[in-house]
């Protein structure tokens, strides 16, 4: 029985470190899997709030987040930096940057997100309001 337990310990996967999610190689497979949940739109107090919280969690592995409303030009998201010197570089402190953009109420009918990675590749997805609206 003891030999079985020792073997089991060596077969168990190692814990994943936060550093694995601070490079494009680490975040691209995750972002591909959660593509439908990259953003959310919430009508709130007479405005549309475009939440980028999910993407911002993986921002350390993304070189640039770009977004466009209703087929318009892509804009660069000026989000919170990574905290490379801290234990949790991907933590959102929200002291100087909010995790959402503000638009006039009901104005966001489609949103396109374009991610640029440090390896030069991009990932893009477009969303219909009805598919990402939360209340």
PDB file of N, CA and C in Angstrom, residues 19-62:
ATOM      1  N   UNK A  19       2.950  32.070 -13.419  1.00  0.00           N
ATOM      2  CA  UNK A  19       3.803  32.454 -14.532  1.00  0.00           C
ATOM      3  C   UNK A  19       3.375  31.812 -15.847  1.00  0.00           C
ATOM      4  N   UNK A  20       2.737  30.650 -15.794  1.00  0.00           N
ATOM      5  CA  UNK A  20       2.280  30.003 -17.020  1.00  0.00           C
ATOM      6  C   UNK A  20       1.225  30.826 -17.745  1.00  0.00           C
ATOM      7  N   UNK A  21       0.591  31.730 -17.043  1.00  0.00           N
ATOM      8  CA  UNK A  21      -0.479  32.517 -17.633  1.00  0.00           C
ATOM      9  C   UNK A  21      -0.060  33.954 -17.897  1.00  0.00           C
ATOM     10  N   UNK A  22       1.234  34.183 -17.994  1.00  0.00           N
ATOM     11  CA  UNK A  22       1.724  35.529 -18.269  1.00  0.00           C
ATOM     12  C   UNK A  22       2.429  35.599 -19.619  1.00  0.00           C
ATOM     13  N   UNK A  23       2.255  34.583 -20.427  1.00  0.00           N
ATOM     14  CA  UNK A  23       2.826  34.577 -21.779  1.00  0.00           C
ATOM     15  C   UNK A  23       1.724  34.216 -22.761  1.00  0.00           C
ATOM     16  N   UNK A  24       1.930  34.560 -24.009  1.00  0.00           N
ATOM     17  CA  UNK A  24       0.922  34.214 -25.017  1.00  0.00           C
ATOM     18  C   UNK A  24       0.768  32.700 -25.121  1.00  0.00           C
ATOM     19  N   UNK A  25       1.853  31.960 -25.003  1.00  0.00           N
ATOM     20  CA  UNK A  25       1.778  30.497 -25.076  1.00  0.00           C
ATOM     21  C   UNK A  25       0.903  29.936 -23.968  1.00  0.00           C
ATOM     22  N   UNK A  26       0.909  30.571 -22.819  1.00  0.00           N
ATOM     23  CA  UNK A  26       0.106  30.099 -21.704  1.00  0.00           C
ATOM     24  C   UNK A  26      -1.357  30.495 -21.775  1.00  0.00           C
ATOM     25  N   UNK A  27      -1.638  31.681 -22.326  1.00  0.00           N
ATOM     26  CA  UNK A  27      -3.026  32.155 -22.299  1.00  0.00           C
ATOM     27  C   UNK A  27      -3.818  31.837 -23.567  1.00  0.00           C
ATOM     28  N   UNK A  28      -3.150  31.655 -24.694  1.00  0.00           N
ATOM     29  CA  UNK A  28      -3.892  31.433 -25.946  1.00  0.00           C
ATOM     30  C   UNK A  28      -4.813  30.215 -25.890  1.00  0.00           C
ATOM     31  N   UNK A  29      -4.378  29.065 -25.366  1.00  0.00           N
ATOM     32  CA  UNK A  29      -5.290  27.920 -25.316  1.00  0.00           C
ATOM     33  C   UNK A  29      -6.503  28.175 -24.420  1.00  0.00           C
ATOM     34  N   UNK A  30      -6.297  28.894 -23.325  1.00  0.00           N
ATOM     35  CA  UNK A  30      -7.406  29.204 -22.422  1.00  0.00           C
ATOM     36  C   UNK A  30      -8.380  30.170 -23.090  1.00  0.00           C
ATOM     37  N   UNK A  31      -7.834  31.217 -23.691  1.00  0.00           N
ATOM     38  CA  UNK A  31      -8.685  32.209 -24.347  1.00  0.00           C
ATOM     39  C   UNK A  31      -9.485  31.585 -25.487  1.00  0.00           C
ATOM     40  N   UNK A  32      -8.909  30.640 -26.176  1.00  0.00           N
ATOM     41  CA  UNK A  32      -9.644  29.947 -27.238  1.00  0.00           C
ATOM     42  C   UNK A  32     -10.842  29.201 -26.654  1.00  0.00           C
ATOM     43  N   UNK A  33     -10.646  28.552 -25.534  1.00  0.00           N
ATOM     44  CA  UNK A  33     -11.722  27.786 -24.898  1.00  0.00           C
ATOM     45  C   UNK A  33     -12.834  28.667 -24.339  1.00  0.00           C
ATOM     46  N   UNK A  34     -12.477  29.837 -23.849  1.00  0.00           N
ATOM     47  CA  UNK A  34     -13.481  30.701 -23.214  1.00  0.00           C
ATOM     48  C   UNK A  34     -13.899  31.865 -24.110  1.00  0.00           C
ATOM     49  N   UNK A  35     -13.665  31.742 -25.391  1.00  0.00           N
ATOM     50  CA  UNK A  35     -13.968  32.817 -26.340  1.00  0.00           C
ATOM     51  C   UNK A  35     -15.378  33.410 -26.163  1.00  0.00           C
ATOM     52  N   UNK A  36     -16.419  32.609 -25.959  1.00  0.00           N
ATOM     53  CA  UNK A  36     -17.755  33.194 -25.789  1.00  0.00           C
ATOM     54  C   UNK A  36     -17.909  34.062 -24.543  1.00  0.00           C
ATOM     55  N   UNK A  37     -16.997  33.942 -23.589  1.00  0.00           N
ATOM     56  CA  UNK A  37     -17.101  34.692 -22.340  1.00  0.00           C
ATOM     57  C   UNK A  37     -16.082  35.825 -22.220  1.00  0.00           C
ATOM     58  N   UNK A  38     -15.463  36.241 -23.298  1.00  0.00           N
ATOM     59  CA  UNK A  38     -14.456  37.299 -23.215  1.00  0.00           C
ATOM     60  C   UNK A  38     -15.027  38.595 -22.677  1.00  0.00           C
ATOM     61  N   UNK A  39     -16.255  38.918 -23.031  1.00  0.00           N
ATOM     62  CA  UNK A  39     -16.841  40.210 -22.653  1.00  0.00           C
ATOM     63  C   UNK A  39     -18.258  40.021 -22.129  1.00  0.00           C
ATOM     64  N   UNK A  40     -18.801  41.088 -21.579  1.00  0.00           N
ATOM     65  CA  UNK A  40     -20.206  41.147 -21.196  1.00  0.00           C
ATOM     66  C   UNK A  40     -20.666  42.593 -21.358  1.00  0.00           C
ATOM     67  N   UNK A  41     -21.928  42.757 -21.706  1.00  0.00           N
ATOM     68  CA  UNK A  41     -22.536  44.093 -21.796  1.00  0.00           C
ATOM     69  C   UNK A  41     -23.608  44.164 -20.721  1.00  0.00           C
ATOM     70  N   UNK A  42     -23.587  45.261 -19.975  1.00  0.00           N
ATOM     71  CA  UNK A  42     -24.580  45.450 -18.916  1.00  0.00           C
ATOM     72  C   UNK A  42     -25.175  46.844 -19.015  1.00  0.00           C
ATOM     73  N   UNK A  43     -26.504  46.930 -19.211  1.00  0.00           N
ATOM     74  CA  UNK A  43     -27.138  48.247 -19.126  1.00  0.00           C
ATOM     75  C   UNK A  43     -27.200  48.649 -17.649  1.00  0.00           C
ATOM     76  N   UNK A  44     -26.716  49.852 -17.349  1.00  0.00           N
ATOM     77  CA  UNK A  44     -26.647  50.272 -15.948  1.00  0.00           C
ATOM     78  C   UNK A  44     -26.733  51.785 -15.857  1.00  0.00           C
ATOM     79  N   UNK A  45     -27.695  52.254 -15.097  1.00  0.00           N
ATOM     80  CA  UNK A  45     -27.891  53.679 -14.839  1.00  0.00           C
ATOM     81  C   UNK A  45     -27.834  54.518 -16.111  1.00  0.00           C
ATOM     82  N   UNK A  46     -28.574  54.092 -17.134  1.00  0.00           N
ATOM     83  CA  UNK A  46     -28.685  54.861 -18.362  1.00  0.00           C
ATOM     84  C   UNK A  46     -27.508  54.756 -19.301  1.00  0.00           C
ATOM     85  N   UNK A  47     -26.633  53.782 -19.097  1.00  0.00           N
ATOM     86  CA  UNK A  47     -25.462  53.591 -19.960  1.00  0.00           C
ATOM     87  C   UNK A  47     -25.275  52.109 -20.244  1.00  0.00           C
ATOM     88  N   UNK A  48     -24.528  51.809 -21.287  1.00  0.00           N
ATOM     89  CA  UNK A  48     -24.057  50.448 -21.531  1.00  0.00           C
ATOM     90  C   UNK A  48     -22.651  50.347 -20.978  1.00  0.00           C
ATOM     91  N   UNK A  49     -22.398  49.320 -20.186  1.00  0.00           N
ATOM     92  CA  UNK A  49     -21.053  49.050 -19.691  1.00  0.00           C
ATOM     93  C   UNK A  49     -20.536  47.813 -20.418  1.00  0.00           C
ATOM     94  N   UNK A  50     -19.402  47.946 -21.053  1.00  0.00           N
ATOM     95  CA  UNK A  50     -18.757  46.839 -21.748  1.00  0.00           C
ATOM     96  C   UNK A  50     -17.655  46.312 -20.839  1.00  0.00           C
ATOM     97  N   UNK A  51     -17.930  45.169 -20.223  1.00  0.00           N
ATOM     98  CA  UNK A  51     -16.976  44.578 -19.277  1.00  0.00           C
ATOM     99  C   UNK A  51     -15.932  43.748 -20.009  1.00  0.00           C
ATOM    100  N   UNK A  52     -14.671  43.969 -19.642  1.00  0.00           N
ATOM    101  CA  UNK A  52     -13.534  43.230 -20.195  1.00  0.00           C
ATOM    102  C   UNK A  52     -12.865  42.380 -19.115  1.00  0.00           C
ATOM    103  N   UNK A  53     -13.534  42.141 -18.021  1.00  0.00           N
ATOM    104  CA  UNK A  53     -12.937  41.491 -16.851  1.00  0.00           C
ATOM    105  C   UNK A  53     -12.241  40.179 -17.176  1.00  0.00           C
ATOM    106  N   UNK A  54     -12.881  39.334 -17.946  1.00  0.00           N
ATOM    107  CA  UNK A  54     -12.289  38.029 -18.265  1.00  0.00           C
ATOM    108  C   UNK A  54     -10.984  38.212 -19.025  1.00  0.00           C
ATOM    109  N   UNK A  55     -10.996  39.055 -20.045  1.00  0.00           N
ATOM    110  CA  UNK A  55      -9.772  39.296 -20.810  1.00  0.00           C
ATOM    111  C   UNK A  55      -8.679  39.906 -19.946  1.00  0.00           C
ATOM    112  N   UNK A  56      -9.067  40.803 -19.074  1.00  0.00           N
ATOM    113  CA  UNK A  56      -8.079  41.488 -18.249  1.00  0.00           C
ATOM    114  C   UNK A  56      -7.391  40.537 -17.278  1.00  0.00           C
ATOM    115  N   UNK A  57      -8.063  39.469 -16.929  1.00  0.00           N
ATOM    116  CA  UNK A  57      -7.454  38.464 -16.068  1.00  0.00           C
ATOM    117  C   UNK A  57      -6.234  37.841 -16.744  1.00  0.00           C
ATOM    118  N   UNK A  58      -6.274  37.754 -18.069  1.00  0.00           N
ATOM    119  CA  UNK A  58      -5.186  37.142 -18.835  1.00  0.00           C
ATOM    120  C   UNK A  58      -4.324  38.175 -19.563  1.00  0.00           C
ATOM    121  N   UNK A  59      -4.417  39.439 -19.191  1.00  0.00           N
ATOM    122  CA  UNK A  59      -3.765  40.532 -19.916  1.00  0.00           C
ATOM    123  C   UNK A  59      -2.249  40.429 -19.957  1.00  0.00           C
ATOM    124  N   UNK A  60      -1.647  39.770 -18.977  1.00  0.00           N
ATOM    125  CA  UNK A  60      -0.186  39.669 -18.966  1.00  0.00           C
ATOM    126  C   UNK A  60       0.331  38.861 -20.153  1.00  0.00           C
ATOM    127  N   UNK A  61      -0.491  37.976 -20.692  1.00  0.00           N
ATOM    128  CA  UNK A  61      -0.097  37.195 -21.856  1.00  0.00           C
ATOM    129  C   UNK A  61      -0.585  37.781 -23.168  1.00  0.00           C
ATOM    130  N   UNK A  62      -1.246  38.926 -23.098  1.00  0.00           N
ATOM    131  CA  UNK A  62      -1.777  39.598 -24.283  1.00  0.00           C
ATOM    132  C   UNK A  62      -1.003  40.901 -24.465  1.00  0.00           C
TER     133      UNK A  62
END
